[in-house]
Structure formats: structure tokens, C-alpha cells
GROMACS .gro file of C-alpha atoms in nm:
model
  476
    1MET     CA    1  10.979  11.783   7.000
    2ILE     CA    2  11.027  11.420   7.113
    3ASP     CA    3  11.380  11.292   7.132
    4PRO     CA    4  11.395  10.972   6.921
    5ARG     CA    5  11.645  10.824   7.165
    6SER     CA    6  11.389  10.846   7.443
    7THR     CA    7  11.118  10.665   7.245
    8PRO     CA    8  11.231  10.305   7.319
    9LEU     CA    9  11.265  10.386   7.688
   10ALA     CA   10  10.920  10.545   7.693
   11LEU     CA   11  10.769  10.248   7.513
   12ALA     CA   12  10.934  10.009   7.754
   13ALA     CA   13  10.805  10.206   8.051
   14ALA     CA   14  10.457  10.210   7.901
   15ALA     CA   15  10.471   9.834   7.844
   16VAL     CA   16  10.578   9.771   8.204
   17ALA     CA   17  10.300   9.999   8.330
   18LEU     CA   18  10.048   9.810   8.116
   19LEU     CA   19  10.168   9.479   8.253
   20LEU     CA   20  10.149   9.603   8.611
   21THR     CA   21   9.805   9.753   8.563
   22GLY     CA   22   9.662   9.462   8.371
   23CYS     CA   23   9.289   9.419   8.327
   24SER     CA   24   9.011   9.344   8.573
   25PHE     CA   25   8.734   9.086   8.567
   26ILE     CA   26   8.558   9.228   8.873
   27PRO     CA   27   8.186   9.276   8.793
   28THR     CA   28   8.061   9.633   8.803
   29TYR     CA   29   7.930   9.693   9.153
   30GLU     CA   30   7.575   9.816   9.191
   31ARG     CA   31   7.426   9.880   9.533
   32PRO     CA   32   7.109   9.670   9.575
   33ALA     CA   33   6.786   9.860   9.625
   34ALA     CA   34   6.678   9.892   9.987
   35PRO     CA   35   6.399   9.634  10.044
   36VAL     CA   36   6.205   9.856  10.287
   37PRO     CA   37   5.932  10.122  10.258
   38THR     CA   38   6.036  10.480  10.193
   39THR     CA   39   5.893  10.609  10.524
   40TYR     CA   40   5.843  10.482  10.878
   41VAL     CA   41   5.489  10.386  10.973
   42MET     CA   42   5.492  10.555  11.314
   43ALA     CA   43   5.700  10.858  11.214
   44ALA     CA   44   5.391  11.067  11.142
   45THR     CA   45   5.249  11.005  11.490
   46VAL     CA   46   5.564  11.118  11.672
   47ALA     CA   47   5.576  11.484  11.768
   48ALA     CA   48   5.805  11.702  11.559
   49SER     CA   49   6.157  11.714  11.696
   50THR     CA   50   6.319  12.040  11.795
   51SER     CA   51   6.657  11.897  11.697
   52LYS     CA   52   6.760  11.917  11.333
   53ASP     CA   53   7.080  11.717  11.372
   54PRO     CA   54   7.060  11.346  11.285
   55ALA     CA   55   7.157  11.095  11.551
   56ALA     CA   56   7.464  10.986  11.354
   57THR     CA   57   7.618  11.333  11.394
   58ALA     CA   58   7.529  11.366  11.764
   59PRO     CA   59   7.824  11.252  11.979
   60TRP     CA   60   7.731  11.038  12.275
   61GLN     CA   61   7.890  11.299  12.503
   62ASP     CA   62   7.619  11.544  12.393
   63TYR     CA   63   7.331  11.298  12.393
   64PHE     CA   64   7.399  11.147  12.736
   65ALA     CA   65   7.433  11.452  12.960
   66ASP     CA   66   7.472  11.274  13.295
   67PRO     CA   67   7.839  11.317  13.402
   68ARG     CA   68   7.831  10.983  13.585
   69LEU     CA   69   7.710  10.803  13.274
   70GLN     CA   70   7.972  10.979  13.063
   71GLN     CA   71   8.240  10.854  13.299
   72LEU     CA   72   8.110  10.498  13.271
   73ILE     CA   73   8.101  10.512  12.890
   74GLU     CA   74   8.457  10.641  12.874
   75THR     CA   75   8.566  10.360  13.106
   76ALA     CA   76   8.392  10.100  12.891
   77LEU     CA   77   8.545  10.232  12.569
   78ALA     CA   78   8.889  10.202  12.727
   79ASN     CA   79   8.850   9.865  12.901
   80ASN     CA   80   8.575   9.658  12.739
   81ARG     CA   81   8.729   9.335  12.611
   82ASP     CA   82   8.481   9.277  12.327
   83LEU     CA   83   8.560   9.620  12.185
   84ARG     CA   84   8.929   9.549  12.228
   85VAL     CA   85   8.893   9.228  12.026
   86ALA     CA   86   8.706   9.420  11.757
   87MET     CA   87   8.989   9.673  11.738
   88LEU     CA   88   9.247   9.394  11.709
   89ASN     CA   89   9.040   9.236  11.431
   90VAL     CA   90   9.073   9.565  11.245
   91GLU     CA   91   9.451   9.554  11.283
   92GLN     CA   92   9.457   9.196  11.161
   93ALA     CA   93   9.245   9.280  10.856
   94ARG     CA   94   9.466   9.579  10.782
   95ALA     CA   95   9.775   9.358  10.789
   96THR     CA   96   9.605   9.110  10.555
   97TYR     CA   97   9.531   9.393  10.314
   98GLN     CA   98   9.897   9.500  10.325
   99VAL     CA   99   9.999   9.142  10.243
  100ARG     CA  100   9.766   9.132   9.941
  101ARG     CA  101   9.895   9.467   9.822
  102ALA     CA  102  10.256   9.351   9.857
  103ASP     CA  103  10.180   9.050   9.635
  104GLN     CA  104  10.159   9.288   9.337
  105TYR     CA  105  10.523   9.389   9.372
  106PRO     CA  106  10.835   9.178   9.316
  107GLY     CA  107  11.019   9.050   9.616
  108VAL     CA  108  11.393   9.113   9.590
  109GLY     CA  109  11.635   8.917   9.805
  110LEU     CA  110  12.002   8.836   9.835
  111ALA     CA  111  12.082   8.495   9.685
  112ALA     CA  112  12.407   8.303   9.739
  113ASN     CA  113  12.481   7.957   9.598
  114ALA     CA  114  12.771   7.714   9.621
  115SER     CA  115  12.792   7.374   9.451
  116ARG     CA  116  13.045   7.100   9.376
  117ALA     CA  117  12.972   6.853   9.096
  118PRO     CA  118  13.150   6.649   8.826
  119ALA     CA  119  13.221   6.836   8.506
  120SER     CA  120  13.058   6.706   8.193
  121GLY     CA  121  13.298   6.502   7.978
  122SER     CA  122  13.602   6.485   8.209
  123GLY     CA  123  13.420   6.392   8.528
  124ASP     CA  124  13.649   6.609   8.734
  125LEU     CA  125  13.492   6.778   9.034
  126THR     CA  126  13.439   7.150   8.983
  127ASN     CA  127  13.322   7.427   9.213
  128SER     CA  128  13.064   7.692   9.135
  129PHE     CA  129  12.990   8.004   9.343
  130SER     CA  130  12.741   8.283   9.280
  131VAL     CA  131  12.598   8.576   9.471
  132GLY     CA  132  12.357   8.851   9.372
  133LEU     CA  133  12.005   8.992   9.386
  134ALA     CA  134  11.719   8.761   9.293
  135VAL     CA  135  11.349   8.794   9.209
  136SER     CA  136  11.175   8.463   9.266
  137ALA     CA  137  10.852   8.375   9.082
  138TRP     CA  138  10.704   8.724   9.068
  139GLU     CA  139  10.355   8.698   8.922
  140ILE     CA  140  10.286   8.968   8.665
  141ASP     CA  141   9.922   9.047   8.729
  142PHE     CA  142   9.818   9.094   8.367
  143PHE     CA  143   9.465   8.958   8.420
  144GLY     CA  144   9.401   9.126   8.755
  145ARG     CA  145   9.393   8.822   8.984
  146LEU     CA  146   9.614   8.980   9.249
  147ALA     CA  147   9.440   9.316   9.209
  148SER     CA  148   9.105   9.147   9.270
  149LEU     CA  149   9.237   8.977   9.581
  150LYS     CA  150   9.372   9.311   9.700
  151GLU     CA  151   9.031   9.474   9.649
  152GLN     CA  152   8.868   9.188   9.837
  153ALA     CA  153   9.112   9.231  10.127
  154LEU     CA  154   9.053   9.608  10.127
  155ALA     CA  155   8.677   9.557  10.145
  156GLN     CA  156   8.722   9.307  10.426
  157TYR     CA  157   8.939   9.553  10.614
  158LEU     CA  158   8.677   9.827  10.577
  159ALA     CA  159   8.403   9.583  10.680
  160THR     CA  160   8.599   9.488  10.992
  161GLU     CA  161   8.646   9.854  11.077
  162GLU     CA  162   8.273   9.914  11.040
  163GLY     CA  163   8.219   9.612  11.262
  164ARG     CA  164   8.431   9.779  11.527
  165ASN     CA  165   8.225  10.096  11.489
  166ALA     CA  166   7.905   9.895  11.527
  167ALA     CA  167   8.048   9.730  11.838
  168GLN     CA  168   8.123  10.074  11.983
  169VAL     CA  169   7.769  10.197  11.917
  170SER     CA  170   7.626   9.883  12.081
  171LEU     CA  171   7.860   9.921  12.377
  172VAL     CA  172   7.762  10.283  12.439
  173ALA     CA  173   7.393  10.189  12.426
  174ALA     CA  174   7.447   9.886  12.652
  175VAL     CA  175   7.627  10.095  12.915
  176ALA     CA  176   7.351  10.358  12.904
  177ASN     CA  177   7.084  10.091  12.945
  178GLY     CA  178   7.277   9.928  13.228
  179TRP     CA  179   7.308  10.261  13.407
  180LEU     CA  180   6.938  10.336  13.370
  181THR     CA  181   6.857   9.988  13.498
  182LEU     CA  182   7.066  10.051  13.810
  183LEU     CA  183   6.882  10.379  13.869
  184ALA     CA  184   6.553  10.191  13.841
  185ASP     CA  185   6.681   9.921  14.078
  186GLU     CA  186   6.769  10.183  14.338
  187GLU     CA  187   6.426  10.341  14.309
  188LEU     CA  188   6.249  10.005  14.334
  189LEU     CA  189   6.462   9.910  14.635
  190ASP     CA  190   6.374  10.232  14.811
  191LEU     CA  191   6.007  10.177  14.731
  192SER     CA  192   6.025   9.820  14.865
  193ARG     CA  193   6.193   9.934  15.185
  194GLN     CA  194   5.924  10.196  15.244
  195THR     CA  195   5.650   9.943  15.173
  196LEU     CA  196   5.805   9.684  15.404
  197ALA     CA  197   5.837   9.940  15.684
  198SER     CA  198   5.473  10.042  15.637
  199ARG     CA  199   5.352   9.685  15.645
  200GLU     CA  200   5.560   9.600  15.949
  201GLU     CA  201   5.393   9.894  16.123
  202SER     CA  202   5.057   9.762  16.004
  203VAL     CA  203   5.138   9.422  16.156
  204ARG     CA  204   5.230   9.587  16.486
  205LEU     CA  205   4.905   9.784  16.498
  206THR     CA  206   4.699   9.483  16.398
  207LYS     CA  207   4.864   9.277  16.671
  208MET     CA  208   4.773   9.545  16.924
  209ARG     CA  209   4.412   9.546  16.799
  210LEU     CA  210   4.407   9.166  16.816
  211ASP     CA  211   4.528   9.170  17.176
  212ALA     CA  212   4.265   9.431  17.257
  213GLY     CA  213   3.994   9.216  17.101
  214VAL     CA  214   3.916   9.474  16.832
  215ALA     CA  215   4.063   9.284  16.533
  216SER     CA  216   4.041   8.919  16.440
  217GLU     CA  217   4.330   8.677  16.401
  218LEU     CA  218   4.241   8.660  16.032
  219ASP     CA  219   4.324   9.029  15.997
  220PHE     CA  220   4.654   8.974  16.175
  221ARG     CA  221   4.749   8.677  15.955
  222GLN     CA  222   4.660   8.868  15.639
  223ALA     CA  223   4.874   9.160  15.747
  224GLU     CA  224   5.160   8.926  15.834
  225SER     CA  225   5.134   8.750  15.494
  226LEU     CA  226   5.146   9.079  15.307
  227THR     CA  227   5.450   9.184  15.509
  228GLN     CA  228   5.638   8.864  15.426
  229ALA     CA  229   5.553   8.913  15.059
  230ALA     CA  230   5.704   9.261  15.076
  231ARG     CA  231   6.014   9.119  15.247
  232ALA     CA  232   6.049   8.855  14.971
  233THR     CA  233   6.011   9.124  14.705
  234LEU     CA  234   6.284   9.330  14.871
  235ALA     CA  235   6.523   9.032  14.875
  236GLN     CA  236   6.447   8.961  14.508
  237GLN     CA  237   6.515   9.320  14.410
  238GLN     CA  238   6.838   9.327  14.609
  239ARG     CA  239   6.952   9.020  14.418
  240GLN     CA  240   6.846   9.172  14.085
  241ARG     CA  241   7.030   9.493  14.168
  242ALA     CA  242   7.351   9.297  14.235
  243LEU     CA  243   7.310   9.106  13.906
  244ASP     CA  244   7.256   9.428  13.713
  245GLU     CA  245   7.564   9.585  13.869
  246ASN     CA  246   7.770   9.278  13.776
  247ALA     CA  247   7.643   9.301  13.418
  248LEU     CA  248   7.742   9.667  13.401
  249ALA     CA  249   8.084   9.588  13.550
  250LEU     CA  250   8.140   9.335  13.269
  251LEU     CA  251   8.066   9.604  13.013
  252LEU     CA  252   8.303   9.844  13.189
  253GLY     CA  253   8.580   9.588  13.209
  254GLN     CA  254   8.622   9.671  13.577
  255ALA     CA  255   8.422   9.726  13.894
  256LEU     CA  256   8.185  10.020  13.917
  257PRO     CA  257   8.385  10.326  14.034
  258SER     CA  258   8.332  10.383  14.404
  259GLU     CA  259   8.225  10.746  14.365
  260VAL     CA  260   7.965  10.648  14.106
  261ALA     CA  261   7.837  10.358  14.317
  262ALA     CA  262   7.806  10.588  14.619
  263SER     CA  263   7.605  10.842  14.419
  264LEU     CA  264   7.340  10.582  14.331
  265ALA     CA  265   7.178  10.592  14.677
  266GLY     CA  266   6.843  10.764  14.659
  267SER     CA  267   6.856  10.802  14.279
  268ARG     CA  268   6.538  10.851  14.082
  269LEU     CA  269   6.473  10.796  13.713
  270ALA     CA  270   6.270  11.114  13.709
  271ASN     CA  271   6.585  11.307  13.804
  272ALA     CA  272   6.795  11.161  13.519
  273PRO     CA  273   6.906  11.428  13.268
  274ALA     CA  274   6.678  11.439  12.966
  275MET     CA  275   6.798  11.311  12.630
  276ALA     CA  276   6.761  11.533  12.326
  277PRO     CA  277   6.480  11.442  12.082
  278LEU     CA  278   6.599  11.289  11.756
  279PRO     CA  279   6.456  11.320  11.404
  280ALA     CA  280   6.401  10.980  11.246
  281GLY     CA  281   6.472  11.099  10.892
  282LEU     CA  282   6.421  10.858  10.600
  283PRO     CA  283   6.500  10.485  10.587
  284SER     CA  284   6.741  10.550  10.298
  285GLU     CA  285   6.960  10.757  10.531
  286LEU     CA  286   7.031  10.448  10.739
  287LEU     CA  287   7.254  10.321  10.456
  288THR     CA  288   7.515  10.581  10.546
  289ARG     CA  289   7.439  10.622  10.918
  290ARG     CA  290   7.444  10.266  11.045
  291PRO     CA  291   7.790  10.104  11.065
  292ASP     CA  292   7.643   9.753  11.056
  293ILE     CA  293   7.482   9.829  10.720
  294ARG     CA  294   7.808   9.976  10.593
  295GLN     CA  295   7.981   9.662  10.716
  296ALA     CA  296   7.740   9.439  10.524
  297GLU     CA  297   7.790   9.648  10.210
  298GLN     CA  298   8.169   9.623  10.233
  299GLN     CA  299   8.135   9.248  10.267
  300LEU     CA  300   7.925   9.255   9.951
  301VAL     CA  301   8.195   9.461   9.775
  302GLY     CA  302   8.454   9.206   9.884
  303ALA     CA  303   8.246   8.915   9.757
  304ASN     CA  304   8.206   9.100   9.427
  305ALA     CA  305   8.583   9.146   9.398
  306ASN     CA  306   8.640   8.779   9.475
  307ILE     CA  307   8.451   8.693   9.156
  308GLY     CA  308   8.714   8.887   8.960
  309ALA     CA  309   8.989   8.674   9.112
  310ALA     CA  310   8.798   8.354   9.032
  311ARG     CA  311   8.747   8.464   8.671
  312ALA     CA  312   9.113   8.556   8.630
  313ALA     CA  313   9.212   8.202   8.732
  314PHE     CA  314   9.089   8.079   8.391
  315PHE     CA  315   9.360   8.279   8.214
  316PRO     CA  316   9.737   8.224   8.196
  317ARG     CA  317   9.944   8.301   8.501
  318ILE     CA  318  10.266   8.478   8.405
  319SER     CA  319  10.556   8.481   8.648
  320LEU     CA  320  10.914   8.603   8.629
  321THR     CA  321  11.227   8.476   8.797
  322ALA     CA  322  11.543   8.683   8.760
  323GLN     CA  323  11.886   8.712   8.914
  324ALA     CA  324  12.170   8.960   8.870
  325GLY     CA  325  12.508   8.918   9.031
  326THR     CA  326  12.844   8.753   8.998
  327ALA     CA  327  12.946   8.390   8.942
  328SER     CA  328  13.281   8.213   8.942
  329GLY     CA  329  13.439   7.872   8.977
  330GLU     CA  330  13.658   8.006   9.257
  331LEU     CA  331  13.535   8.182   9.568
  332SER     CA  332  13.812   8.442   9.533
  333GLY     CA  333  13.703   8.528   9.181
  334LEU     CA  334  13.346   8.626   9.259
  335PHE     CA  335  13.404   9.000   9.234
  336LYS     CA  336  13.662   9.010   8.953
  337ASN     CA  337  13.600   9.168   8.617
  338GLY     CA  338  13.405   8.949   8.380
  339SER     CA  339  13.224   8.758   8.654
  340TRP     CA  340  12.913   8.978   8.647
  341GLY     CA  341  12.593   8.873   8.469
  342PHE     CA  342  12.220   8.823   8.494
  343THR     CA  343  11.949   8.571   8.411
  344ILE     CA  344  11.581   8.619   8.330
  345ALA     CA  345  11.339   8.328   8.325
  346PRO     CA  346  10.976   8.415   8.249
  347SER     CA  347  10.717   8.137   8.269
  348LEU     CA  348  10.355   8.098   8.167
  349LEU     CA  349  10.104   7.852   8.304
  350LEU     CA  350   9.778   7.810   8.114
  351PRO     CA  351   9.519   7.591   8.290
  352ILE     CA  352   9.395   7.317   8.055
  353PHE     CA  353   9.252   7.052   8.283
  354ASP     CA  354   9.186   7.102   8.653
  355ALA     CA  355   8.890   6.867   8.709
  356GLY     CA  356   8.653   7.167   8.728
  357ARG     CA  357   8.836   7.338   9.014
  358ASN     CA  358   8.837   7.687   8.861
  359GLN     CA  359   8.471   7.661   8.758
  360ALA     CA  360   8.377   7.545   9.106
  361ASN     CA  361   8.570   7.835   9.260
  362LEU     CA  362   8.386   8.078   9.032
  363GLU     CA  363   8.048   7.930   9.123
  364SER     CA  364   8.142   7.946   9.491
  365ALA     CA  365   8.238   8.313   9.456
  366GLN     CA  366   7.911   8.391   9.278
  367ALA     CA  367   7.714   8.212   9.549
  368SER     CA  368   7.907   8.407   9.814
  369ARG     CA  369   7.805   8.731   9.645
  370SER     CA  370   7.439   8.622   9.645
  371ILE     CA  371   7.470   8.542  10.016
  372ALA     CA  372   7.629   8.882  10.077
  373VAL     CA  373   7.341   9.051   9.892
  374ALA     CA  374   7.088   8.872  10.112
  375GLN     CA  375   7.283   8.961  10.426
  376TYR     CA  376   7.304   9.326  10.317
  377GLU     CA  377   6.930   9.339  10.255
  378LYS     CA  378   6.864   9.168  10.588
  379ALA     CA  379   7.083   9.427  10.765
  380ILE     CA  380   6.871   9.705  10.609
  381GLN     CA  381   6.546   9.534  10.708
  382THR     CA  382   6.672   9.479  11.062
  383ALA     CA  383   6.770   9.844  11.092
  384PHE     CA  384   6.431   9.953  10.958
  385ARG     CA  385   6.253   9.735  11.212
  386GLU     CA  386   6.467   9.864  11.502
  387VAL     CA  387   6.392  10.225  11.413
  388SER     CA  388   6.023  10.148  11.364
  389ASP     CA  389   6.007   9.971  11.701
  390ALA     CA  390   6.174  10.267  11.872
  391LEU     CA  391   5.937  10.511  11.704
  392ALA     CA  392   5.641  10.299  11.812
  393GLY     CA  393   5.769  10.310  12.168
  394GLN     CA  394   5.827  10.685  12.148
  395ALA     CA  395   5.471  10.737  12.028
  396THR     CA  396   5.306  10.530  12.304
  397LEU     CA  397   5.533  10.507  12.608
  398GLY     CA  398   5.481  10.871  12.704
  399GLU     CA  399   5.105  10.824  12.716
  400GLN     CA  400   5.147  10.496  12.905
  401ALA     CA  401   5.379  10.657  13.162
  402LEU     CA  402   5.130  10.939  13.220
  403ALA     CA  403   4.842  10.694  13.263
  404GLN     CA  404   5.050  10.478  13.496
  405GLN     CA  405   5.137  10.779  13.711
  406ARG     CA  406   4.771  10.878  13.736
  407GLN     CA  407   4.680  10.523  13.834
  408ALA     CA  408   4.939  10.531  14.113
  409GLU     CA  409   4.794  10.860  14.238
  410ALA     CA  410   4.446  10.711  14.231
  411GLU     CA  411   4.564  10.402  14.422
  412SER     CA  412   4.728  10.626  14.682
  413ALA     CA  413   4.401  10.811  14.736
  414ARG     CA  414   4.217  10.479  14.750
  415LEU     CA  415   4.453  10.355  15.022
  416GLN     CA  416   4.387  10.663  15.233
  417LEU     CA  417   4.012  10.615  15.198
  418ALA     CA  418   4.034  10.241  15.270
  419ASP     CA  419   4.239  10.308  15.584
  420LEU     CA  420   3.990  10.570  15.700
  421ARG     CA  421   3.694  10.338  15.637
  422TYR     CA  422   3.865  10.051  15.818
  423ARG     CA  423   3.946  10.263  16.122
  424ASN     CA  424   3.583  10.369  16.138
  425GLY     CA  425   3.460  10.012  16.098
  426VAL     CA  426   3.290  10.075  15.764
  427SER     CA  427   3.497   9.827  15.557
  428SER     CA  428   3.694   9.511  15.628
  429TYR     CA  429   4.066   9.482  15.673
  430LEU     CA  430   4.079   9.287  15.347
  431ASP     CA  431   3.988   9.606  15.158
  432LEU     CA  432   4.276   9.788  15.323
  433LEU     CA  433   4.525   9.513  15.238
  434ASP     CA  434   4.403   9.504  14.879
  435ALA     CA  435   4.453   9.880  14.851
  436GLN     CA  436   4.807   9.850  14.990
  437ARG     CA  437   4.892   9.572  14.746
  438SER     CA  438   4.747   9.760  14.448
  439LEU     CA  439   4.937  10.078  14.536
  440PHE     CA  440   5.268   9.893  14.562
  441THR     CA  441   5.209   9.728  14.225
  442ALA     CA  442   5.116  10.060  14.062
  443GLN     CA  443   5.423  10.233  14.205
  444GLN     CA  444   5.646   9.958  14.070
  445ALA     CA  445   5.480   9.988  13.730
  446VAL     CA  446   5.550  10.363  13.723
  447VAL     CA  447   5.924  10.297  13.765
  448GLN     CA  448   5.926  10.017  13.507
  449VAL     CA  449   5.742  10.219  13.243
  450ARG     CA  450   5.971  10.518  13.302
  451LEU     CA  451   6.270  10.287  13.257
  452ALA     CA  452   6.121  10.150  12.935
  453GLN     CA  453   6.067  10.506  12.811
  454LEU     CA  454   6.430  10.607  12.874
  455GLN     CA  455   6.569  10.285  12.731
  456ASN     CA  456   6.352  10.336  12.424
  457GLN     CA  457   6.526  10.671  12.368
  458VAL     CA  458   6.859  10.492  12.391
  459ALA     CA  459   6.735  10.231  12.144
  460LEU     CA  460   6.630  10.502  11.896
  461TYR     CA  461   6.969  10.671  11.925
  462LYS     CA  462   7.142  10.340  11.856
  463ALA     CA  463   6.903  10.238  11.576
  464LEU     CA  464   6.968  10.566  11.393
  465GLY     CA  465   7.343  10.507  11.407
  466GLY     CA  466   7.408  10.757  11.684
  467GLY     CA  467   7.762  10.796  11.809
  468ALA     CA  468   7.924  10.594  11.532
  469PRO     CA  469   8.288  10.698  11.484
  470VAL     CA  470   8.412  10.809  11.142
  471SER     CA  471   8.582  10.530  10.946
  472MET     CA  472   8.933  10.584  10.812
  473GLN     CA  473   9.050  10.468  10.472
  474PRO     CA  474   9.371  10.264  10.468
  475GLY     CA  475   9.684  10.421  10.330
  476SER     CA  476   9.767  10.351   9.972
   0.00000   0.00000   0.00000
């Protein structure tokens, strides 16, 4: 049975709760349809994967098995300045959300006043002292303006956090690509050194044949030209290797660790640990896997909430100012009996004429939501294209690498035959030089295609949202 004496208190509490809760003018959010096909074009041509785990659930520690690469990624995650800025942006957005949430609650402070003014009628100077707790202009969010702003700040915080996650995924992929590029540089440098040594030996032998009257000066000059070309290629690759190491050091936030740099000598891409095959899945799964898509959606949610705040601005704004404490004409009488009291001063402001400001704000918020929808759809289309490109590479780069390797083997056999024919006087020295040049080009192409194949696997891992950390919801 309800105690009648508790009914007024319950009604008052219910009224306060209603005032605090208010209403909301935020439009009902509906996720836009993904403007992409339901399947990937090249997915059917890619061999079935032996892995059943999606890339988003595969930690980078498991996907990149090379211990040296793992060390570099850990270093980059700890020291990379772009990622650090992204993390600080999350903290800033979180603080902004806390500010918006605090706006819904009254701010209570200690107020103390002292004044001296002529009394009405007599004109004698009188003193007035007061001290107490005060609530200054607390807006009662009956129409949900502050709640909408809080929801917008929450969505912005979540979007910023997803942006940090996207930055981490990009950083991991960039470090992996930089490491693979260094491995390729080392292999190309070794190949260039071997080629230069071979051509220098060819120049020496040709010079001996020239002095003996067996070879012409044309043969000697051709051999010398090809040697200088190899020397120029070596210098170019040494410069490119230094540039690639500098780029990787920028990602790491520090110089390449000495033990890792020392281990690069003699490295081969063919000896790099294999990466696990990844199932592409469906394009719709990218909506939950890719942090950049989740970021775009949270920005859309925030723009949607901002419309609610713009709509609420058309309705009255109710605020409350209150103070409870003690007042007296004498400083010594502040805390005596009978000096205690309180004041409550509610106010209401109803916009009548604002030169179209509120309407313009609403139209701006609606346009921002339309922009956010387009950006969200573009993020989905970009993700679809990146996955499709990676699948296209996966379907063709393996065949290209095999063909390139066979071409290099054929050029190697051709060089042996051309050298044999030249030594026996059957063919000219020009045929031998052409075979040497073609073999060097084919060997370089083998390394470059192998690098493209490995980097394509990294691109697929990134495009599928691999290695994205789990987002945390802010505390209530």
C-alpha cells in the first residue's frame, strides 16, 4: 500500500526526472545501404584459403612471423609520432565529450557578496553581506539540446578513436612494406655487385684479347660501357637503399636497430617468412572490420545528432539560478539564527526573431549530415576498391612471378650459350653483351615482382581491416 505522505515527494521526483530527461529531436538513425556489389569480382579466381579466420581477427603478431619485422612494428607503435598525435586526439575528444556531458548537470559553487549602498528613503549608507551555495544559469534540458550535443560529442569521440585504430593499421602495413622494400634493396644491391664484378672481369679479358689482336677496340668499348652502366646502377641502388632506410626510420620514430640492420646483409625476399592466406569474405563485412569505415559512420551519427540540437534551438530555453545561504547587514551576523534563506530564479527564453539564425543552423546541420553520408559511402567504395585491387594482384602476381623466374632462367642459359659461341668465334661480342644485359634486367624483374607479390599480401591484410585494435566505449 502506498503511503499518501510519500506521494508528493514521488511526484516531485518524477517531475524532476522528466525535466532532466526531456525529449529528443534527433532524427532516427538508419545506416545507409552499402553502394557496392555484394561480391568481389576477382574473389572467384583466387584459390580457396586454408585459413577460416578473417583478417580483422588475425593479430599482426601472427600474420607477420618474421621476428625482426615484429620488433620493428613494436618499435613503431611505441615511437611513431603520427600515431602519438592520433592517440592524443582521442584524449582530446574524450575530454570534449566529458564537457558536453557535464553541461547537463548543475554547477554548484560557493558565492560570497559584500556591498555598501545608500538605503532607500533615508539615504544612509548600509552594508550587506551574504555567503552560500549558488547554482548559476543551469539550463534544464527539456527539449534535448544539451543531450543532442552530448551525443554528437560522443560520436566524435568514437570516430576519433576509430581514426586512431585506422592509423595503427596503416602504420603496421607501412612498416611491413618498408621492411620488405629493404630486403629487396639488399637483394638488388647484391645482384648489382655480382654483375659489376662479372663485367669488370669481362673488360679485363676483352682488354687482353685486344692487346693480343684477337678482339677489336669496338668490343672493348662496348664491354667498358656496359660496366659503367652497371656501376651507375649500383650507385643508384645504394642511394635508393639509404632513402628507403630513412623512410623506415621515420615510421619507427628512431634509427633502425643495429642488430636488425646488421641482419639485412645477404637477405633474400625468397627467404622471408610466408604470410598466412586470408579469406576475402563479403563486402558487407568491411562495415564492421575496417576502422576507417567505422570512423565515417560515427561521424555520420554525430552529424545526425547535431540536427537534434539545431531543432531544439527553436524551442524555449529554460534555465535556473538559485542560491541558498545566509545574509546579514553586519559581517558578524552572517551565521546567526534567522539569517538563513534561499532564492530561486527560473527564466525562460523563447526565440521570436533571430534574423534566420536558427533556420540557417538547422540547414547547415542537415547539409553536414548529407556530406557525412557521402563520405561514409565513399569510405565503403574505397575499401571495396582496395580489397578488389589486392585480390586482383593475388590472382595474377603469382603467375607473373613464376613466368619472370622462368624468363631469368632462360636468359641465364642464353648467356652461357652466347659466351660459348663468342669464344668459338661463331657469334659477335655484341650478342654476348646483349645476353648479359638481358639477364641482369630479368634478374632485377624477379626481385621486383616478388616484392610486389609480398606487398600485395600486406595490402590485402590492411584492406580487410587486419590488426585493427578493439575500440572501447567511454564511461558513462
